Coordinates of C-alpha atoms in Angstrom, one line a residue:
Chain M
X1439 CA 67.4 45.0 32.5
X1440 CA 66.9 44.8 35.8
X1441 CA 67.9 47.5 36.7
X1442 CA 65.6 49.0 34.5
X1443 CA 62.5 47.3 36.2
X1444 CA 64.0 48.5 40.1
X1445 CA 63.5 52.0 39.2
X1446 CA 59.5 51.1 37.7
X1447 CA 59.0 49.5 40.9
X1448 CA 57.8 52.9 42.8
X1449 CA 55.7 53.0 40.1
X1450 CA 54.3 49.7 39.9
X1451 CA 53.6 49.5 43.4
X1452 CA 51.6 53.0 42.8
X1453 CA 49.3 51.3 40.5
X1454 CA 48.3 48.2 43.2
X1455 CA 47.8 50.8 46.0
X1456 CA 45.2 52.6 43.4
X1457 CA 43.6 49.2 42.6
X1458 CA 43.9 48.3 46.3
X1459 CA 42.1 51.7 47.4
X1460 CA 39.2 50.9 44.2
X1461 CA 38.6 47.0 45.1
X1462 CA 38.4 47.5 48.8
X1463 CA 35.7 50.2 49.1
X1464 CA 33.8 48.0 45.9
X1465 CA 34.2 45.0 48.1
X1466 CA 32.7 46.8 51.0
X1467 CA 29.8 48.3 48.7
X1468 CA 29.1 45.0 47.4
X1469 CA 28.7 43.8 51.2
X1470 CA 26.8 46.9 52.6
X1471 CA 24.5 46.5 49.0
X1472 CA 23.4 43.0 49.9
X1473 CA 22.5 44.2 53.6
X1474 CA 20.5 47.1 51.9
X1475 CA 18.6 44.6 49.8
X1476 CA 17.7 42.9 52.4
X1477 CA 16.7 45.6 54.8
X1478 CA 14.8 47.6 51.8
X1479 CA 12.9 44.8 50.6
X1480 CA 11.9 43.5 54.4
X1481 CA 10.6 47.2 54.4
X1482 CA 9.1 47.6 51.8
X1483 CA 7.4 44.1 52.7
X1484 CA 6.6 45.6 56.1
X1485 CA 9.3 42.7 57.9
X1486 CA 12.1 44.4 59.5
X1487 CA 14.8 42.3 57.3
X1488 CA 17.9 41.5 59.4
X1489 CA 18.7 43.1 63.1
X1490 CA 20.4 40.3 65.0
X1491 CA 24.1 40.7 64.2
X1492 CA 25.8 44.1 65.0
X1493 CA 23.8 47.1 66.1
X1494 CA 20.4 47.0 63.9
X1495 CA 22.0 44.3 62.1
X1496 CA 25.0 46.1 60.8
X1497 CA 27.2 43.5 60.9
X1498 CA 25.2 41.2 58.8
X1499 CA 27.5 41.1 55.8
X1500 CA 30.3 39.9 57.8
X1501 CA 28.6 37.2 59.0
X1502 CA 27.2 36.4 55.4
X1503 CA 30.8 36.4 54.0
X1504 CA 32.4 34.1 57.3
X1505 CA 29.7 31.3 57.0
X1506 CA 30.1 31.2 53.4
X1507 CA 33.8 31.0 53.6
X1508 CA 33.5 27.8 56.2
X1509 CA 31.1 26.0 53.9
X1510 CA 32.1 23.5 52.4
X1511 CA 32.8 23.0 48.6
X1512 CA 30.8 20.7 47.3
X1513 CA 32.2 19.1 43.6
X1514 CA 29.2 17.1 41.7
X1515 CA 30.9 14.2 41.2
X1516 CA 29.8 14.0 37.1
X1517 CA 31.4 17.7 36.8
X1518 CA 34.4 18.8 34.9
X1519 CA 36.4 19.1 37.8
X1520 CA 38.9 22.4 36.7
X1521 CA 36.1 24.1 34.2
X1522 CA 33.6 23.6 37.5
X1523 CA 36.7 26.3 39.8
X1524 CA 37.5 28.2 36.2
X1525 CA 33.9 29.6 35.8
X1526 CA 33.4 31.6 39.3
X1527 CA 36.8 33.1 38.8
X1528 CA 35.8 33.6 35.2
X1529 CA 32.8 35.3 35.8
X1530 CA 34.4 37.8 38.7
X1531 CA 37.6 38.7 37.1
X1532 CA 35.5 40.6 34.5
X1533 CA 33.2 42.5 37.1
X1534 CA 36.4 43.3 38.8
X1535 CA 38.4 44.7 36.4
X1536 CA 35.5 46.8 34.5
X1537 CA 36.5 49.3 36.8
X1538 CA 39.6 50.5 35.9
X1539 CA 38.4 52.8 33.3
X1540 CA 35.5 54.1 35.8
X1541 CA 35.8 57.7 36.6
X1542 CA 35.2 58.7 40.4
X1543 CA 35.6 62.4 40.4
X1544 CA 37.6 64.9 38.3
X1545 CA 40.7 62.7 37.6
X1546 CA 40.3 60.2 40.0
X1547 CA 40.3 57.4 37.5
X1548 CA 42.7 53.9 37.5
X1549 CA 43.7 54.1 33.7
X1550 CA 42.2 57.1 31.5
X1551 CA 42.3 55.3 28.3
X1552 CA 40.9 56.8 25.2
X1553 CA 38.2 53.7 24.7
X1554 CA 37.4 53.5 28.4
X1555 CA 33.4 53.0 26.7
X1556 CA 34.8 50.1 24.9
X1557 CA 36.7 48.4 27.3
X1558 CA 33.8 48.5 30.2
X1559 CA 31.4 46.9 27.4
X1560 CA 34.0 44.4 26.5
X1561 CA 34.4 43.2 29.6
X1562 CA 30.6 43.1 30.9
X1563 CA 30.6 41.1 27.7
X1564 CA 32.8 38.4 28.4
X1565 CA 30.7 37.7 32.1
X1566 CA 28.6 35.3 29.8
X1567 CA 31.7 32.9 29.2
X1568 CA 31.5 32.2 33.0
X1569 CA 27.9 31.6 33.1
X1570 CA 27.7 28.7 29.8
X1571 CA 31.3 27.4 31.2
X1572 CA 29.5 27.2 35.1
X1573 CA 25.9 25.8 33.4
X1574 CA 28.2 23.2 31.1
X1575 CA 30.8 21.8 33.8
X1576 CA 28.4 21.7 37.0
X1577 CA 26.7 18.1 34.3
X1578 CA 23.3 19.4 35.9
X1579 CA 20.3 20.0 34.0
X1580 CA 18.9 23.0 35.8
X1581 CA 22.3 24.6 35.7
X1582 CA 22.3 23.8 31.9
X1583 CA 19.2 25.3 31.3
X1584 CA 19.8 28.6 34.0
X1585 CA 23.2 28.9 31.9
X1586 CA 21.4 28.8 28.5
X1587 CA 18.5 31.4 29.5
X1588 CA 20.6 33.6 31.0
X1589 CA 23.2 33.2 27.8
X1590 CA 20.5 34.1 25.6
X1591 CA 19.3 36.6 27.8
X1592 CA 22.2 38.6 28.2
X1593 CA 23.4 39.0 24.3
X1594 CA 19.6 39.7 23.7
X1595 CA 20.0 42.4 25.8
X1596 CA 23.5 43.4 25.0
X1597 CA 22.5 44.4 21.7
X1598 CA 20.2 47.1 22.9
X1599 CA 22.8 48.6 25.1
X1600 CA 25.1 48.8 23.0
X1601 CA 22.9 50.6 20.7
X1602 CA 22.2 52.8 23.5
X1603 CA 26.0 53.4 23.7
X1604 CA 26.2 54.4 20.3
X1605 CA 23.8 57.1 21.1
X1606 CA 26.1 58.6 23.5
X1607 CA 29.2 58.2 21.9
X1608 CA 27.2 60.0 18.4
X1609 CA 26.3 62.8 21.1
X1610 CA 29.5 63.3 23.2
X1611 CA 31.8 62.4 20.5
X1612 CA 33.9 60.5 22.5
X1613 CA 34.9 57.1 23.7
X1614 CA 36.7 58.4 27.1
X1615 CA 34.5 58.4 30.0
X1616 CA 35.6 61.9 31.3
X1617 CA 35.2 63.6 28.2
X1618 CA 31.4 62.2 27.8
X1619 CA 31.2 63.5 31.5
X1620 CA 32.3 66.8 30.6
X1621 CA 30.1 67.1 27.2
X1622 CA 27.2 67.3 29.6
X1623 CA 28.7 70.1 31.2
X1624 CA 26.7 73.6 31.6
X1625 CA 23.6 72.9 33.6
X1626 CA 20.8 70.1 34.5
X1627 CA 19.4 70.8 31.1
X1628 CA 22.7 69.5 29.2
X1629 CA 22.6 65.9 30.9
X1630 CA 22.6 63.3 28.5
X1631 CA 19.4 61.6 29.5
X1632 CA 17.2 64.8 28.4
X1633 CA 18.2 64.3 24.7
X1634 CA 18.6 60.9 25.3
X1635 CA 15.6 59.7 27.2
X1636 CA 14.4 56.6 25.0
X1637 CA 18.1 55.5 24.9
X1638 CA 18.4 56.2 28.7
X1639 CA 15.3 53.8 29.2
X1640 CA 16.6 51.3 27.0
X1641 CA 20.3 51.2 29.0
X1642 CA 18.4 51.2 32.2
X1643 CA 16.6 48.3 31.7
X1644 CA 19.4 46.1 29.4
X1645 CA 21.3 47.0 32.7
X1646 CA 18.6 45.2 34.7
X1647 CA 18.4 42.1 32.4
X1648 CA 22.4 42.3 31.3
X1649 CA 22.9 41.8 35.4
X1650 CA 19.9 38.9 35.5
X1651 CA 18.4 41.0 38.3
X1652 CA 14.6 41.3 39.3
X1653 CA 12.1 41.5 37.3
X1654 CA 14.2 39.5 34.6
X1655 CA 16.1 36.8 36.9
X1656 CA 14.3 34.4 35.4
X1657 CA 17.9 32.7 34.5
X1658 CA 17.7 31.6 38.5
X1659 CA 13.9 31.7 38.9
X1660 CA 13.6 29.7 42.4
X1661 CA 10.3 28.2 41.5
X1662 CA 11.7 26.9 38.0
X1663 CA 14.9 25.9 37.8
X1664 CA 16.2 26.6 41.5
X1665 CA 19.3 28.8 41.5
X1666 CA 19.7 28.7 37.6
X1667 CA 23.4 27.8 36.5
X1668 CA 25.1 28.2 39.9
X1669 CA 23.0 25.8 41.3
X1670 CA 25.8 23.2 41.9
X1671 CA 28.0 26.0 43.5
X1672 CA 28.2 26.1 47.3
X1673 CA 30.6 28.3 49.9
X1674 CA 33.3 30.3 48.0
X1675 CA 32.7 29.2 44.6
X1676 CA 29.3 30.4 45.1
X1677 CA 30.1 33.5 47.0
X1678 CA 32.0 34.7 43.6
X1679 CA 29.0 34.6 41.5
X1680 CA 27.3 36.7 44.3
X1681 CA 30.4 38.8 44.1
X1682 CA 30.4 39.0 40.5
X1683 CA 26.7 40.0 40.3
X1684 CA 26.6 42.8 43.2
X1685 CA 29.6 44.0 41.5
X1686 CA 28.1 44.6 37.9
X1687 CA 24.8 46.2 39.7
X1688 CA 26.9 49.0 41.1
X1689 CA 28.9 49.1 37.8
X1690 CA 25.8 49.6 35.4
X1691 CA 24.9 52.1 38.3
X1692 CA 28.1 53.6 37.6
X1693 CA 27.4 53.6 33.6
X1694 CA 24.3 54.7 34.2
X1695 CA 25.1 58.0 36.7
X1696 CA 28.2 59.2 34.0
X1697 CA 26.3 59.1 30.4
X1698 CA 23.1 60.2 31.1
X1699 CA 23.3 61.9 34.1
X1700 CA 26.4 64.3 34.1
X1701 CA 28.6 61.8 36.7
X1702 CA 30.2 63.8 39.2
X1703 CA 28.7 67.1 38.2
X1704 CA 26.6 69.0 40.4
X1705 CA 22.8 69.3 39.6
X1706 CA 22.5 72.6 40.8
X1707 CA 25.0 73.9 38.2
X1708 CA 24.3 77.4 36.4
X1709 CA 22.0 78.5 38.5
X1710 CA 23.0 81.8 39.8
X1711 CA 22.5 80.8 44.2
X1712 CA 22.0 77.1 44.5
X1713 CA 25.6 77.0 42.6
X1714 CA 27.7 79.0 44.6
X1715 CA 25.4 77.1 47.9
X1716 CA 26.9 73.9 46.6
X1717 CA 29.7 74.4 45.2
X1718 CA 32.0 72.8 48.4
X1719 CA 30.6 69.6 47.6
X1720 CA 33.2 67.2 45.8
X1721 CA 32.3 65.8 42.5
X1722 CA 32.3 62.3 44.1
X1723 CA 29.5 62.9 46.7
X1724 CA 27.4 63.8 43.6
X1725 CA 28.5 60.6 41.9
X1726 CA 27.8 58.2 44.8
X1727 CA 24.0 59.9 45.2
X1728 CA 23.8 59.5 41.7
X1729 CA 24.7 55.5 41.9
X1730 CA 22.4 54.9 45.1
X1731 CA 19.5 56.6 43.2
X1732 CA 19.7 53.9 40.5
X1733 CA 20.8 50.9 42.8
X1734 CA 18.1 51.6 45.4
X1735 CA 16.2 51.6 41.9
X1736 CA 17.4 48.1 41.6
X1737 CA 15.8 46.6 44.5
X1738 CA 12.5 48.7 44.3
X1739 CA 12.5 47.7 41.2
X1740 CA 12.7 43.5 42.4
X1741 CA 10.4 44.5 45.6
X1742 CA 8.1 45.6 43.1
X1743 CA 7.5 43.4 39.9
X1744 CA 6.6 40.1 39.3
X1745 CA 9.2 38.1 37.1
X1746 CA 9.1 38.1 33.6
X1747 CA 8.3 35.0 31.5
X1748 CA 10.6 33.6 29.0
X1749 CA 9.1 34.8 25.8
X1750 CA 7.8 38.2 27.3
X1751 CA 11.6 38.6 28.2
X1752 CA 12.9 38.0 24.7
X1753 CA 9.8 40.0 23.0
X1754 CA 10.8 42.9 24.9
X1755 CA 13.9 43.0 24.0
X1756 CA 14.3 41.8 20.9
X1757 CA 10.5 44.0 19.7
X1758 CA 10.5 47.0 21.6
X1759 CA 14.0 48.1 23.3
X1760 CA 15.9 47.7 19.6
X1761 CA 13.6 49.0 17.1
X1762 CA 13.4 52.3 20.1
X1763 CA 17.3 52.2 19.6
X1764 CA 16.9 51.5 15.7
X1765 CA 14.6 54.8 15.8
X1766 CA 16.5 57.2 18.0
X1767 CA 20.2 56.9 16.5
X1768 CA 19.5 58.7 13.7
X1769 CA 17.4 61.3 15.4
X1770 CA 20.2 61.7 17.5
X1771 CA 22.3 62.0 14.3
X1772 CA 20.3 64.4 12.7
X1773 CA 20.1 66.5 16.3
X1774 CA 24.2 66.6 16.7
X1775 CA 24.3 67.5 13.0
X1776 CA 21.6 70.4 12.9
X1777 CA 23.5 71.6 16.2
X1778 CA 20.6 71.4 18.2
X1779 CA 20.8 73.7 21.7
X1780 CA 21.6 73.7 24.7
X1781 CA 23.1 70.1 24.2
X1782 CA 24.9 70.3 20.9
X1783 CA 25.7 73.5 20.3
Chain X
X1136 CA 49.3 55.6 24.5
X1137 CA 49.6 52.1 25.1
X1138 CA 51.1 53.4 28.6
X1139 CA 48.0 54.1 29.7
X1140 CA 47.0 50.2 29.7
X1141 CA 49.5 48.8 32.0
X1142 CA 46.7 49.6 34.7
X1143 CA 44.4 48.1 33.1
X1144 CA 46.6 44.8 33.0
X1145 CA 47.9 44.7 36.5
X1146 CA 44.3 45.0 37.3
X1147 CA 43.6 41.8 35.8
X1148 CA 46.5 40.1 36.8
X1149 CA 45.1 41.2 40.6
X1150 CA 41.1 40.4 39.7
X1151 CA 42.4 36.6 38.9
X1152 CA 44.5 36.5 41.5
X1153 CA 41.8 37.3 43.8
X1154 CA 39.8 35.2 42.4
X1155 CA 42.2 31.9 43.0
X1156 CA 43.1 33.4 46.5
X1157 CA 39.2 33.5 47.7
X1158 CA 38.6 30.3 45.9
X1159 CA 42.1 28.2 47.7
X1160 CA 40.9 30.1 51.3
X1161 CA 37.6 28.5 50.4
X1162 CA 39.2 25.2 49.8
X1163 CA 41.3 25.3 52.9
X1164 CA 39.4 26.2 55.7
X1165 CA 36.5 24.5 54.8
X1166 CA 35.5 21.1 55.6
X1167 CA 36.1 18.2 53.2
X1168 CA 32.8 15.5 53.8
X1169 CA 31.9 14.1 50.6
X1170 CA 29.3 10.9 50.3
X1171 CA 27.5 9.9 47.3
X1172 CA 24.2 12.0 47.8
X1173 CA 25.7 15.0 48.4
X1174 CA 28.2 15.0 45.6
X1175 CA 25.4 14.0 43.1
X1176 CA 23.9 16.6 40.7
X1177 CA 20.7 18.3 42.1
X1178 CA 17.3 16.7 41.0
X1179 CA 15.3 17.8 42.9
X1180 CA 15.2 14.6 45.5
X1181 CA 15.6 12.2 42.6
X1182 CA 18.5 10.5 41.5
X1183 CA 19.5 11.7 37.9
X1184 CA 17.9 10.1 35.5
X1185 CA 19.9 10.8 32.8
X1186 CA 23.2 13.1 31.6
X1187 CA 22.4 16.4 31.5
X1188 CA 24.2 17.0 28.2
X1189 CA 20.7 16.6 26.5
X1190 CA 20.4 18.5 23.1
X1191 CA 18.9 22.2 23.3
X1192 CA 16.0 24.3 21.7
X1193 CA 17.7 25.4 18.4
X1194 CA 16.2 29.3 19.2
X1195 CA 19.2 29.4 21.6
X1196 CA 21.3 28.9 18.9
X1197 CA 19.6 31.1 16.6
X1198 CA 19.3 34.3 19.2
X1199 CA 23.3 33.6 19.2
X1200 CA 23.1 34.1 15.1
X1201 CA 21.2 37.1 15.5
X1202 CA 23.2 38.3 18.4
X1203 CA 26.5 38.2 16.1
X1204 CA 25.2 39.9 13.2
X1205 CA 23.6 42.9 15.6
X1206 CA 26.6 42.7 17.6
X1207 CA 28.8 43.6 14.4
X1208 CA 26.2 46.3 13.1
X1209 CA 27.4 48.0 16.5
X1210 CA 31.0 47.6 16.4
X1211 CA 30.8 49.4 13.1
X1212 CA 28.6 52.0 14.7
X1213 CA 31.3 52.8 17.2
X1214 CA 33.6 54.2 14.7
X1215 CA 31.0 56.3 12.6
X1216 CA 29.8 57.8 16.0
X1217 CA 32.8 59.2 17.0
X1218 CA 33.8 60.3 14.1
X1219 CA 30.0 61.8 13.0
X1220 CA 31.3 65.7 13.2
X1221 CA 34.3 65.4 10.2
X1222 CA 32.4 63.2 7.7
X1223 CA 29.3 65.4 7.2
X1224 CA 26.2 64.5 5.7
X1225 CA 27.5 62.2 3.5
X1226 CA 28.7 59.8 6.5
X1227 CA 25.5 60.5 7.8
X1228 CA 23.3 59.4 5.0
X1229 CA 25.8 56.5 4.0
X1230 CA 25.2 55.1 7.4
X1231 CA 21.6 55.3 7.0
X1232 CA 21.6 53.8 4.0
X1233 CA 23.8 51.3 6.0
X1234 CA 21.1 51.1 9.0
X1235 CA 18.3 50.6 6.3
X1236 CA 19.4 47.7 5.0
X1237 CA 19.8 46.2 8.4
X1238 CA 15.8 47.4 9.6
X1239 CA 15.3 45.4 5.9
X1240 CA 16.7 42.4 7.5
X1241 CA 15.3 43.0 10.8
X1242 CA 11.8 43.2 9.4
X1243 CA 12.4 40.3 7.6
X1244 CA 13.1 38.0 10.6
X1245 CA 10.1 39.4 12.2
X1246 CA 7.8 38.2 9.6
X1247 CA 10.0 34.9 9.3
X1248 CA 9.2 34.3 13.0
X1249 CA 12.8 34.2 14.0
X1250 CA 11.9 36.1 17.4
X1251 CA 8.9 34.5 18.5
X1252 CA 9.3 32.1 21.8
X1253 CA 6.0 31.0 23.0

């Protein structure tokens, strides 16, 4: 028996350096993404965002992540003590562990499972336990009400993506992220979001409201309800909400880039020239463009648009994104069935 | 097959675990300076005025209702989705058949009112 589990150990300890090399460079995105939000949106608002720590402010994050660390933890004293530390840990274990069935480049990928679809939707699901358990044991009422809208919010808007899921799954025919990667194959034309484009639409913006970013963060609407159910959080406990939500940007970023727009596969495939130009760039350079186009997207997006209000939130999602799913499943059906070229055939 | 998963749980045995780690770092080298006002629920410069267990608009409760019956309708849509090019046209039009009874019920609550929040 124990012998047995000596001669898995090179293997086990294989696995944690793979998790080790995908948590540290996600860690370091979710640091570098905050900084960018800041800097874009100072730009965008013609302020020069931060440029005090490090050279042009490069250093920023650090900072960000030291002073939070020596806050101090503040516990309301009408709390539930243990559900008050389960919910931050409950909400970033989720956006952690989405990622082992993300796809980086050919192969590069934690655990290839055959559901990896599945399992990343599971788990983005189960990020709204830790937002009612956060709103319910902080004993605040705007945390109770921030933990109810955003609730609400985010199974509105689940629904739609995961209509929008079944869309790609009836057009790739598979569950396993690689595989819907590869469907797209061929050339710019065969990318998902051409067939796709209502259902791409609908994903991009359930991603937006699933991740209670701008323009439908009105679950932590400053001039409402303050911070929204992590209102009683301060120093670390806080700083895992913040990890948790940077986290799930760049992961619907990720989900984004791989069904609808061909993941790692070069935009400039199939056309005699530009291919054979590109072709020494690796898979995962295209990917990461790919994810900055949508996460720059992101904070355009909050530089951009005025927040939402309650019942215009729940109209659009509940009126417009799912009837557009409702409508384009079967014709998407119907297209797979009839064979329909170049993406089908 | 199931092989392929043991990534998948060491990964979440290592997401809690830094999860706890962050939070007892947190708890460590932070200071400890509790008094009363500090430790009391935010109210925006009041004292509370009451618990903030307070019943809840009941359209919370029914978006949840909806939310499970949609929910479902998709789980069984993953199944018939990958498995759209054996079944033919007979899965196609049984699913539609399937989907048009839900749009039934979806129209319905519309007209009920069941998604209006003003």
């Amino acid at each position: 028996m124990i012998m047995g589990l000596l001669e898995e150990l090179p293997a086990f300890a294989w696995i944690l350096i793979k998790i080790v090399a995908i948590l540290i460079p996600l860690l370091l995105g979710v640091a570098y993404l905050t900084f960018a939000e800041r800097k874009v949106i100072g730009y965008i608002q013609g302020r020069i965002g931060p440029n005090r720590v490090g050279f042009r402010g490069m250093l920023q994050p650090f900072a960000d992540i030291i002073k939070l660390v020596f806050k101090e933890i503040i516990i309301p004293v009408r709390s539930n003590r243990y559900l008050f530390f389960v919910a931050p840990i409950f909400t970033l274990t989720p956006a952690l562990i989405a990622w082992a069935a993300i796809p980086f480049a050919p192969n590069l990928i934690l655990a290839n499972i055959n559901a990896g679809v599945l399992y990343v939707f599971a788990m983005s699901s189960i990020a709204v336990y830790g937002i009612l358990i956060a709103g319910w044991a902080s004993n605040s009422k705007y945390a109770m009400f921030g933990a109810l809208r955003s609730a609400a919010q985010t199974i509105s808007y689940e629904i739609s993506m995961g209509f929008a899921l079944v869309g790609v799954l009836i057009a790739a025919g598979s569950m396993n992220f690689q595989d819907i990667i590869l469907a797209q194959q061929g050339s710019l034309l065969n990318w998902f979001f051409i067939p796709l484009l209502p259902l791409f639409m609908v994903f991009w913006i359930s991603g937006i409201a699933e991740t209670n970013r701008a323009p439908f963060d009105l679950a932590e609407g400053e001039s409402e309800i303050v911070a929204g159910f992590h209102v009683e959080y301060s120093g670390v406990s806080f700083a895992l909400f913040f990890l948790a939500e940077y986290a799930s940007m760049i992961l619907i970023s990720f989900l984004l880039a791989i069904l609808f727009l061909g993941g790692w596969l070069s935009p400039f495939e199939g056309i005699p020239g530009l291919d054979e130009w590109f072709a020494w760039v690796p898979g995962l350079a295209w990917m990461l463009l790919k994810v900055s186009f949508f996460l720059f997207a992101y904070l355009w997006l909050r530089a951009t648009f005025p927040r939402y209000r309650y019942d215009q939130l729940m109209r659009l999602g509940w009126k417009v994104l799912i009837p557009t799913t409702i409508v384009w499943i079967p014709v998407v059906a119907v297209l797979v069935k009839l064979n329909v070229g170049p993406w089908f055939s | 097959m199931l092989q392929e998963y043991l990534p998948v749980l060491i990964f979440i045995i290592v997401g809690l675990g830094l999860g706890v780690a962050l939070l007892g770092v947190g708890s460590i080298v932070s200071p400890h300076r509790p008094d009363k006002q500090k430790n009391s629920p935010y109210e925006c410069g009041f004292g509370e005025f009451e618990s903030a267990r307070i019943p809840f608009d009941v359209r919370f409760y029914l978006v949840a209702i909806l939310f499970i019956i949609f929910d479902l309708e998709t789980a069984f849509f993953f199944p018939w989705a990958l498995a759209l090019t054996e079944i033919g046209w007979f899965g196609l039009l049984a699913m539609g058949l399937f989907l048009g009874l839900l749009v039934i019920g979806f129209i319905f609550e519309w007209k009920k009112g069941a998604l209006e929040w003003e």
